[in-house]
Short mmCIF file of C-alpha atoms in Angstrom, two decimals:
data_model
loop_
_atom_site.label_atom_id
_atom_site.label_comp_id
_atom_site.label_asym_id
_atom_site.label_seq_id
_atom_site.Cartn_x
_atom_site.Cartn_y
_atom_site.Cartn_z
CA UNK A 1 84.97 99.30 96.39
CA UNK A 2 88.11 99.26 94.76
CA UNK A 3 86.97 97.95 91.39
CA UNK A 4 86.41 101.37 89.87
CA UNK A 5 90.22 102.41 90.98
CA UNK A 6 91.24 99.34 89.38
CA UNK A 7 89.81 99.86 86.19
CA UNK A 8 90.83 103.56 86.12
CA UNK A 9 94.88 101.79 86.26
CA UNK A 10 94.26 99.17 83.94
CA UNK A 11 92.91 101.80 81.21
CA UNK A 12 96.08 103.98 81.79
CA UNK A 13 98.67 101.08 81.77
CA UNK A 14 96.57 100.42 77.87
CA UNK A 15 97.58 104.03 76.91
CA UNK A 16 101.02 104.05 79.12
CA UNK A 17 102.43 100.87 78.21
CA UNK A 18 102.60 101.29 74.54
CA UNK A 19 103.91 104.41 74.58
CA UNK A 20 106.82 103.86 76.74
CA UNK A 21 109.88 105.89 76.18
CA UNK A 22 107.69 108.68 74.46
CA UNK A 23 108.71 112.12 76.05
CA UNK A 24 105.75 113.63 74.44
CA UNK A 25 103.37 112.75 77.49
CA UNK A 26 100.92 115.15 76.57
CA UNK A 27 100.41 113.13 73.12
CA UNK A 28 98.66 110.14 75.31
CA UNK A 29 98.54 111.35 78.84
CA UNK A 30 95.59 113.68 78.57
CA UNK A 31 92.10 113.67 79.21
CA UNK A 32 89.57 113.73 82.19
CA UNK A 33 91.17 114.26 85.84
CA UNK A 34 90.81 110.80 86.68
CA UNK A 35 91.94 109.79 83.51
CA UNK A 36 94.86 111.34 84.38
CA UNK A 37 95.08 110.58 88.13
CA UNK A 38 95.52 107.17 86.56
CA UNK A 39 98.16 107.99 83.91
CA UNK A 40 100.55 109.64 87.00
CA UNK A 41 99.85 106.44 89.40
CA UNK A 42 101.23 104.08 86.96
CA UNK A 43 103.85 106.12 85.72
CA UNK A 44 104.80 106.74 89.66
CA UNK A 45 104.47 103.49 89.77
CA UNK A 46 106.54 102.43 86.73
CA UNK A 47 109.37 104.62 88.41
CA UNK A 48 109.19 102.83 91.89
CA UNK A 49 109.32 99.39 90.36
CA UNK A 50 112.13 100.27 88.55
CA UNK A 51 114.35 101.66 91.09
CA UNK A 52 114.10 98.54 93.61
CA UNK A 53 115.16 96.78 90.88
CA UNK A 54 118.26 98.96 90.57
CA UNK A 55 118.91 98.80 93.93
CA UNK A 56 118.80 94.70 93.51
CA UNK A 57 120.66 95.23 90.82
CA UNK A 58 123.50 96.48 92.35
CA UNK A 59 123.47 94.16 94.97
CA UNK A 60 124.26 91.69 92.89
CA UNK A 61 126.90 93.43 91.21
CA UNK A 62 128.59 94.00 94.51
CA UNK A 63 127.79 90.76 96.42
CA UNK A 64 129.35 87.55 94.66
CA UNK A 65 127.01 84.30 95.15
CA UNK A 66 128.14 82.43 97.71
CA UNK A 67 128.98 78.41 97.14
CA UNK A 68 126.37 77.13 98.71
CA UNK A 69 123.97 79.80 97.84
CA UNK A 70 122.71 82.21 101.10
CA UNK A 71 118.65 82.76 101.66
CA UNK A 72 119.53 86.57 101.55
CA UNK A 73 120.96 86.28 98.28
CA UNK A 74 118.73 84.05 96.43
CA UNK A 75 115.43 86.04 97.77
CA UNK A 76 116.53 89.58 96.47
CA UNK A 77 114.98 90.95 93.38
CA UNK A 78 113.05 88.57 90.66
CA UNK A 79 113.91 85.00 90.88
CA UNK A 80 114.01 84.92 86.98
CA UNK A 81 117.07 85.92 86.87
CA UNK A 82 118.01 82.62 87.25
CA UNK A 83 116.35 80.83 84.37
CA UNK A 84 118.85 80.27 81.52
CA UNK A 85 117.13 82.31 78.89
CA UNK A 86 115.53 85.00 81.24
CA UNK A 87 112.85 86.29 80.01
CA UNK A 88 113.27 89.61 82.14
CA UNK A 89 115.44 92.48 82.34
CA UNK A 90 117.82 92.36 85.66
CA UNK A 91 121.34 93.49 85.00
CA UNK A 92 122.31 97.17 85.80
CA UNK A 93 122.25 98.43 83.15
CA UNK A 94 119.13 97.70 81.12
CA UNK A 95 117.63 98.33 84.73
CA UNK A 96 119.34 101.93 84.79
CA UNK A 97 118.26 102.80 81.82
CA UNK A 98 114.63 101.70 82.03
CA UNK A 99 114.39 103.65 85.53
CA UNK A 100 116.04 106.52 83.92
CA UNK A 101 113.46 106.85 81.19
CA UNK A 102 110.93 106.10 83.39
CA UNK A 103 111.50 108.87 85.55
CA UNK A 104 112.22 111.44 82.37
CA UNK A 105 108.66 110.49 81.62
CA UNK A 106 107.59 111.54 85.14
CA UNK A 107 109.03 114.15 85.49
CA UNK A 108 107.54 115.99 82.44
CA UNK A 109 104.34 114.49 83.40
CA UNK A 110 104.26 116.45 86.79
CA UNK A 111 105.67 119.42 84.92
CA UNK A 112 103.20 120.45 82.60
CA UNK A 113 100.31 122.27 84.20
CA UNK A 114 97.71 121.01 82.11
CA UNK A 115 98.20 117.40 83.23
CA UNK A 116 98.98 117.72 86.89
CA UNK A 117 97.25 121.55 87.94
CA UNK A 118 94.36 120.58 89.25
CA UNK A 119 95.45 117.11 90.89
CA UNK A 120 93.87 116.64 94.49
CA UNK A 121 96.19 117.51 97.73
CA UNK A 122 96.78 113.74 98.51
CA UNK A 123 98.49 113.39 95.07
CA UNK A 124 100.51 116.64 94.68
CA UNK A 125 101.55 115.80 98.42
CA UNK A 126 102.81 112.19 97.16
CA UNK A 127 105.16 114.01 94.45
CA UNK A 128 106.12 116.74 96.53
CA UNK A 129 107.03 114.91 100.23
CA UNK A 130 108.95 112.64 98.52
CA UNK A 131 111.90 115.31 97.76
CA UNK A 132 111.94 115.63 101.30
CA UNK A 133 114.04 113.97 103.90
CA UNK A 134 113.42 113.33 107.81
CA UNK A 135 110.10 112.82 109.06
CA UNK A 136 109.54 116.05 111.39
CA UNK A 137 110.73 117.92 108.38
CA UNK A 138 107.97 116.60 106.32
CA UNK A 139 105.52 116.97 108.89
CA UNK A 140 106.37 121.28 109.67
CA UNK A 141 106.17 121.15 105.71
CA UNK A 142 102.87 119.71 105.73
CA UNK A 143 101.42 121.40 108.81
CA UNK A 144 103.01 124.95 108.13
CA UNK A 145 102.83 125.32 103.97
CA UNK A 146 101.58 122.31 102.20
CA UNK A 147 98.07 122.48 104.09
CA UNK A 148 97.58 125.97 104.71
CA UNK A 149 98.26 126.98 100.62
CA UNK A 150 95.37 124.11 99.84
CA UNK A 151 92.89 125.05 102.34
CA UNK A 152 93.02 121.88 103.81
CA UNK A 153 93.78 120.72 107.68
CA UNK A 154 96.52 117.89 108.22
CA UNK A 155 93.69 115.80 109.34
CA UNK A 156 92.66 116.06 106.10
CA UNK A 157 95.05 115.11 103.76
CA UNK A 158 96.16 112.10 105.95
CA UNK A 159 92.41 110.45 105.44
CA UNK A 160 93.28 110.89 101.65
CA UNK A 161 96.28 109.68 101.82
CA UNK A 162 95.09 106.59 103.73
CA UNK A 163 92.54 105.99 101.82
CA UNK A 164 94.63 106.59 98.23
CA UNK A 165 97.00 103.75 100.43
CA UNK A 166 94.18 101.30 100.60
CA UNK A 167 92.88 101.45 96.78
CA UNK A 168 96.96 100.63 96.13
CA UNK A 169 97.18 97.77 99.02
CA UNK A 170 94.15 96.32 96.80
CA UNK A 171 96.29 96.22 93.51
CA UNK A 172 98.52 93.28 92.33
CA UNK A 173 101.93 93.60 94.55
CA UNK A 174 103.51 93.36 91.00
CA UNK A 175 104.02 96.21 89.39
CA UNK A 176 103.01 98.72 92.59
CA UNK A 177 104.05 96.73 95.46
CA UNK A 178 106.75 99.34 95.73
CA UNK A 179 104.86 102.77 95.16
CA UNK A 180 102.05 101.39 97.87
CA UNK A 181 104.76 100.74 100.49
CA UNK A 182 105.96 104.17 99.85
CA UNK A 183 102.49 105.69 100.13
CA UNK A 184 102.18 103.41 103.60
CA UNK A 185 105.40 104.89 104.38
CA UNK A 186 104.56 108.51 103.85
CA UNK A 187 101.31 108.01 105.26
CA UNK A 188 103.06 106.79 109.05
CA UNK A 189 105.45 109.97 108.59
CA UNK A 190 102.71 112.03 108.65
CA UNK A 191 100.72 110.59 111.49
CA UNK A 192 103.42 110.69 114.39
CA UNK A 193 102.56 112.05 116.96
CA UNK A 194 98.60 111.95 116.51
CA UNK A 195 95.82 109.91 116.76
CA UNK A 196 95.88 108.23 113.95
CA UNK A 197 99.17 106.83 114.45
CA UNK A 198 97.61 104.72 117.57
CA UNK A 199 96.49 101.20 115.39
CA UNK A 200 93.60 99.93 117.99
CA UNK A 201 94.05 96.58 116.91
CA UNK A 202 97.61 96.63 117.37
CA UNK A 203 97.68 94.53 120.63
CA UNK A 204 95.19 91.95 119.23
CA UNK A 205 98.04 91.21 115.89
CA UNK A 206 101.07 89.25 115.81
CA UNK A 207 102.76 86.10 117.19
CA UNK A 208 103.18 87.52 120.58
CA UNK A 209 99.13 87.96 120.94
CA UNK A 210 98.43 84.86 119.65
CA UNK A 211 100.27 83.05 122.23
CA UNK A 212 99.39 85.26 125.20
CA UNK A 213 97.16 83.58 127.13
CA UNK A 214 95.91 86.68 128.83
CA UNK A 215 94.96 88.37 125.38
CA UNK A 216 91.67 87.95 123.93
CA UNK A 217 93.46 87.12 120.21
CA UNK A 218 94.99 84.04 122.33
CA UNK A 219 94.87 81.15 119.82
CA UNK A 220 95.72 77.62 121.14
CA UNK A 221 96.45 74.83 118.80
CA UNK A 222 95.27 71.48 119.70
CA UNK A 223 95.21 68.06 118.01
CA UNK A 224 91.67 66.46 117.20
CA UNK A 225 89.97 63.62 115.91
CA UNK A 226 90.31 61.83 112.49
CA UNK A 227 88.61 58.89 111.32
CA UNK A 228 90.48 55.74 110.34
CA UNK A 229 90.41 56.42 106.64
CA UNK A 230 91.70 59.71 106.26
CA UNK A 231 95.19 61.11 105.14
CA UNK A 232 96.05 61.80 108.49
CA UNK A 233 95.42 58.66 109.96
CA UNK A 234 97.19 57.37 107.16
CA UNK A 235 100.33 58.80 107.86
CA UNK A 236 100.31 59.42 111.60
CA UNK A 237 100.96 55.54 111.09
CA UNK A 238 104.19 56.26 109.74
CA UNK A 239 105.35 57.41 113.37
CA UNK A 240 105.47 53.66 114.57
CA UNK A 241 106.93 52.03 111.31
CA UNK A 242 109.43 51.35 113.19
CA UNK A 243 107.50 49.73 115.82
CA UNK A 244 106.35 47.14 112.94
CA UNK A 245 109.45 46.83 111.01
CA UNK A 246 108.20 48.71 108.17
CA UNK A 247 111.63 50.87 108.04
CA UNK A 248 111.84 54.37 106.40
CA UNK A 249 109.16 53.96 104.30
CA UNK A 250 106.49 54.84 107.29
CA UNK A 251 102.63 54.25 106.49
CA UNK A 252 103.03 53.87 102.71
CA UNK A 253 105.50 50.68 103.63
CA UNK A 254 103.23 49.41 106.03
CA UNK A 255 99.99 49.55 103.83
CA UNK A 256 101.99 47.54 101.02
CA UNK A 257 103.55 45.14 103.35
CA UNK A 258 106.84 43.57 104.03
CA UNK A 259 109.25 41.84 101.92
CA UNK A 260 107.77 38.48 100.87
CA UNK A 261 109.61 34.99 101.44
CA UNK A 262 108.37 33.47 98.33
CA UNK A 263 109.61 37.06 96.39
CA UNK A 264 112.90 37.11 94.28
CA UNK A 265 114.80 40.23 93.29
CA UNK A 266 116.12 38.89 90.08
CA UNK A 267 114.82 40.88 87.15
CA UNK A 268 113.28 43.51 88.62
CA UNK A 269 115.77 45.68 86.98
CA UNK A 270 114.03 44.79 83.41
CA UNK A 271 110.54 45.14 84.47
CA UNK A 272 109.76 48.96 84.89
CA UNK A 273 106.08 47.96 86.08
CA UNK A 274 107.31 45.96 89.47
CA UNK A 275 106.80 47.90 92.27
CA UNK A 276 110.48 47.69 93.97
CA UNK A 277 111.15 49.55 90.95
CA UNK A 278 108.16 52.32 90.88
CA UNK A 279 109.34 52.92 94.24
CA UNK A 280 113.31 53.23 93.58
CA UNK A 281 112.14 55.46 90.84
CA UNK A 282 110.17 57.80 93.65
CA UNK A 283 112.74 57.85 96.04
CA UNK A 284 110.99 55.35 98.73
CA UNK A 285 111.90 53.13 100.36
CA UNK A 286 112.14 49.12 98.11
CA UNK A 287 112.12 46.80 101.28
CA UNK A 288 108.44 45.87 100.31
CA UNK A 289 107.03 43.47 98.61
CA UNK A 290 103.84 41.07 98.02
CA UNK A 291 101.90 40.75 100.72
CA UNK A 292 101.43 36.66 101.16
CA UNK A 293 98.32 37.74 103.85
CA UNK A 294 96.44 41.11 103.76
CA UNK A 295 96.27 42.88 107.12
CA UNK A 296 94.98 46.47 107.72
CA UNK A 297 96.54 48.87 109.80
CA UNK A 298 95.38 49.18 113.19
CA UNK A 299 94.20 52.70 113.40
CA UNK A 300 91.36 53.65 115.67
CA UNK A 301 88.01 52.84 115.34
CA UNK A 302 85.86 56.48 114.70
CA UNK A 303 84.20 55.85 117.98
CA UNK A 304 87.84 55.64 120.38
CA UNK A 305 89.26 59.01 120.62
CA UNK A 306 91.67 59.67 118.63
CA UNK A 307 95.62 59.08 119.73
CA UNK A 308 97.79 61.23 117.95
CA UNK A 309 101.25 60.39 117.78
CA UNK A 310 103.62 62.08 120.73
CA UNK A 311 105.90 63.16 117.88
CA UNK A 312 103.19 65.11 116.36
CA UNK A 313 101.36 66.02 119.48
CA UNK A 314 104.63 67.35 121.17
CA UNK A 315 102.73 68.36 124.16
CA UNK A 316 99.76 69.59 122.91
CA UNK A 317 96.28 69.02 124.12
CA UNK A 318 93.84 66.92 122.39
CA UNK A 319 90.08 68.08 121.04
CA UNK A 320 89.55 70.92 123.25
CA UNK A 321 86.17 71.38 120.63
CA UNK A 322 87.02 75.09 119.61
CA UNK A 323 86.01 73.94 116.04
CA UNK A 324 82.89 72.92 117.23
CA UNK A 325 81.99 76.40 118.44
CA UNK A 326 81.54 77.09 114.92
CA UNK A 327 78.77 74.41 113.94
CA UNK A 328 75.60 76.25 113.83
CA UNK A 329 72.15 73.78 112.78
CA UNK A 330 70.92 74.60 109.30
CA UNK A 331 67.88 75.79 110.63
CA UNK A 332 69.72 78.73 112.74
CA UNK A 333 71.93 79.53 109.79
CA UNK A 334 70.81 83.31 109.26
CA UNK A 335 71.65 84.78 105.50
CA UNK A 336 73.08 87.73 104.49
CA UNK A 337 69.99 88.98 103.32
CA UNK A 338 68.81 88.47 106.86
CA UNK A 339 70.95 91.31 108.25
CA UNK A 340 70.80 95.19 107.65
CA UNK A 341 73.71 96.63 106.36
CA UNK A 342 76.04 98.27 108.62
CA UNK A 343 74.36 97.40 112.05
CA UNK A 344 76.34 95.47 114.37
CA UNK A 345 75.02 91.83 115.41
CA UNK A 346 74.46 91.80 119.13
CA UNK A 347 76.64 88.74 120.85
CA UNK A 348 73.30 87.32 121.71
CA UNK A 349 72.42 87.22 117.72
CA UNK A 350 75.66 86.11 116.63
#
C-alpha cells in the first residue's frame, strides 16, 4: 500500500537533494501535483530533521559531559558525533545554518502559488496548524475557518490526515522520523474530544495489559523443555558450576574439564595455540585443562521433563503448552489462497 508513496519521496529526494541550497525552487520543484506533494514532504521533512538536531545541538553546548558519561547524555542526537573523524554534521552551527536554508527553501516553496495552490486540505492544514499554538486554538481554527473555506467537515480532514500519518509511519525513521511524529502530533490535537480520539485497542497494549491477568492481552511467561544438546541446556549448566567445582567459567569450564594433575603451566606463555591461553585471551576463565577422562554433563535425558535452573526460573511455571496451541497438522494447514479477502475467519475455522 505504501509502495507508491514511497516511490513518489524517493523521486523527489533525486531532484531535492542535489539541488540543495537553490532558492530557485521553481527551477526543480515543479511538475504534476503529486510530483510536487512529494517535493514539499521532503523538504518539510528536510526542515524537521534539521531542527531536532539544533535543538540537540544546543544541548550539548549547554550541558558539559559528565565523567562517567550519563544515559541521557550519550542517547541525545546522532551517536556519530562521537567517532573521531565524524562523518556528520552536529555542532551548532553547521546545524543552524543547514536548518536555516532548509527552511528558506520551504518557505518559498509554500509561497509560490503555482507549486502549492492546489495542494489537498490535509497538506495545506500541515503548513498552516503548525503556526499555531494550543490545541483548542487549533481545533476552533479548524472547525470554524480552515474546514468551512475548503468545503470539507473536520471529520474529514482528520481521515486525511491519519491516513497521510500512516504512509509517513511506513518511511525510514531517518530522515522523517521527526515530520511523522509531528503529523501524529497534529493529528491527536485535532481529535480531542471526538471519537476518533478513543484508540479501541488501547486497553489490550502495554506492560500493564500484558500482566493483567483479568485482560484478554494477559501474556504469561513460562519456562519449557529443551533437549540435552541445545544452547540452553548448555548453559543452564553453568548455574551449578559451582556445584562441580568448575568456578566462573560455568558450562564452557565444565564441558572442557578441570585442571589436569599430569598438566604444567610452564610455557604456556610462548605457545599462543594452548588453550589456558585462547581462553586468557577471551576473557574466561584458565582453571581448565586436559581432561585425563572424558565425562559428559549430566543434563536431562529428552524424555524427563525438563528442570530449569531456580535462578533462571525465578518462580515461574514450567511448560504450561501455550506454544503448542500453535501446532496445527500439515494436513489442516489452510493457505492464503484458501481464504477470501477481507472476510473474517470464524473462531471455529481458525
Amino acid at each position: 500500500i505504501s509502495a507508491p508513496f514511497r516511490q513518489i519521496l524517493q523521486d523527489a529526494e533525486g531532484r531535492v537533494g542535489p539541488n540543495f541550497g537553490n532558492l530557485d525552487v521553481r527551477s526543480f520543484c515543479t511538475g504534476e501535483l503529486y510530483e510536487r506533494i512529494g517535493n514539499y514532504v521532503v523538504l518539510k521533512g528536510m526542515v524537521a530533521h534539521w531542527q531536532q538536531k539544533v535543538q540537540d545541538a544546543i544541548f550539548y553546548e549547554n550541558n558539559f559531559e559528565p565523567e562517567e558519561g550519563s544515559v541521557l547524555y550519550l542517547g541525545k542526537g546522532d551517536p556519530r558525533r562521537y567517532l573521531a573523524d565524524s562523518p556528520i554534521l552536529w555542532s551548532l552551527q553547521e546545524c543552524s545554518q543547514v536548518f536555516k536554508r532548509a527552511q528558506e527553501m520551504c518557505d518559498l516553496f509554500v509561497g509560490d502559488e503555482e507549486l502549492f495552490g492546489d495542494f489537498p486540505p490535509e497538506i495545506v492544514f500541515l503548513e498552516e496548524a503548525l503556526k499555531i499554538k494550543g490545541g483548542t486554538t487549533l481545533r476552533k481554527y479548524m472547525i470554524d475557518e480552515f474546514c468551512p473555506s475548503r468545503g470539507i467537515t473536520p471529520e474529514g480532514l482528520r481521515e486525511g490526515m491519519r491516513r497521510f500519518y500512516q504512509q509517513l509511519e511506513n518511511m525510514q525513521s531517518d530522515p522523517y522520523g521527526e515530520i511523522t511524529d509531528k503529523v501524529e502530533q497534529l493529528y491527536m490535537a485535532m481529535a480531542v474530544g471526538t471519537d476518533d480520539a478513543r484508540d479501541p485497542y488501547e486497553p489490550y497494549l502495554g506492560m500493564d495489559s500484558s500482566l493483567d491477568p483479568d485482560n484478554p492481552a494477559y501474556f504469561e511467561t513460562y519456562t519449557f523443555n529443551h533437549r540435552k544438546e541445545s544452547f540452553v541446556s548448555f548453559f543452564d549448566s553453568s548455574y551449578n558450576a559451582e556445584k562441580k567445582g568448575t568456578g566462573a567459567g560455568g558450562a564452557f569450564a565444565y564441558m572442557v574439564g578441570p585442571q589436569s594433575s599430569s598438566s604444567s603451566s610452564a610455557g604456556r606463555e610462548d605457545n599462543p595455540f594452548d588453550l589456558g591461553t585462547i581462553l586468557s585471551d577471551l576473557g574466561l576463565p584458565v582453571d581448565v585443562g586436559e581432561k585425563e577422562l572424558r565425562s559428559e554433563p549430566d543434563l536431562f535425558a529428552d524424555e524427563k521433563d525438563y528442570e530449569v535452573p531456580e535462578e533462571r526460573r525465578v518462580g515461574r511455571r514450567h511448560n504450561l503448552g501455550w506454544l503448542e496451541k500453535l501446532d496445527v497438522p500439515d494436513s489442516e494447514v489452510r493457505g492464503m489462497g484458501d481464504i477470501a479477502p477481507g472476510r473474517i475467519i470464524p473462531d471455529d475455522e481458525a
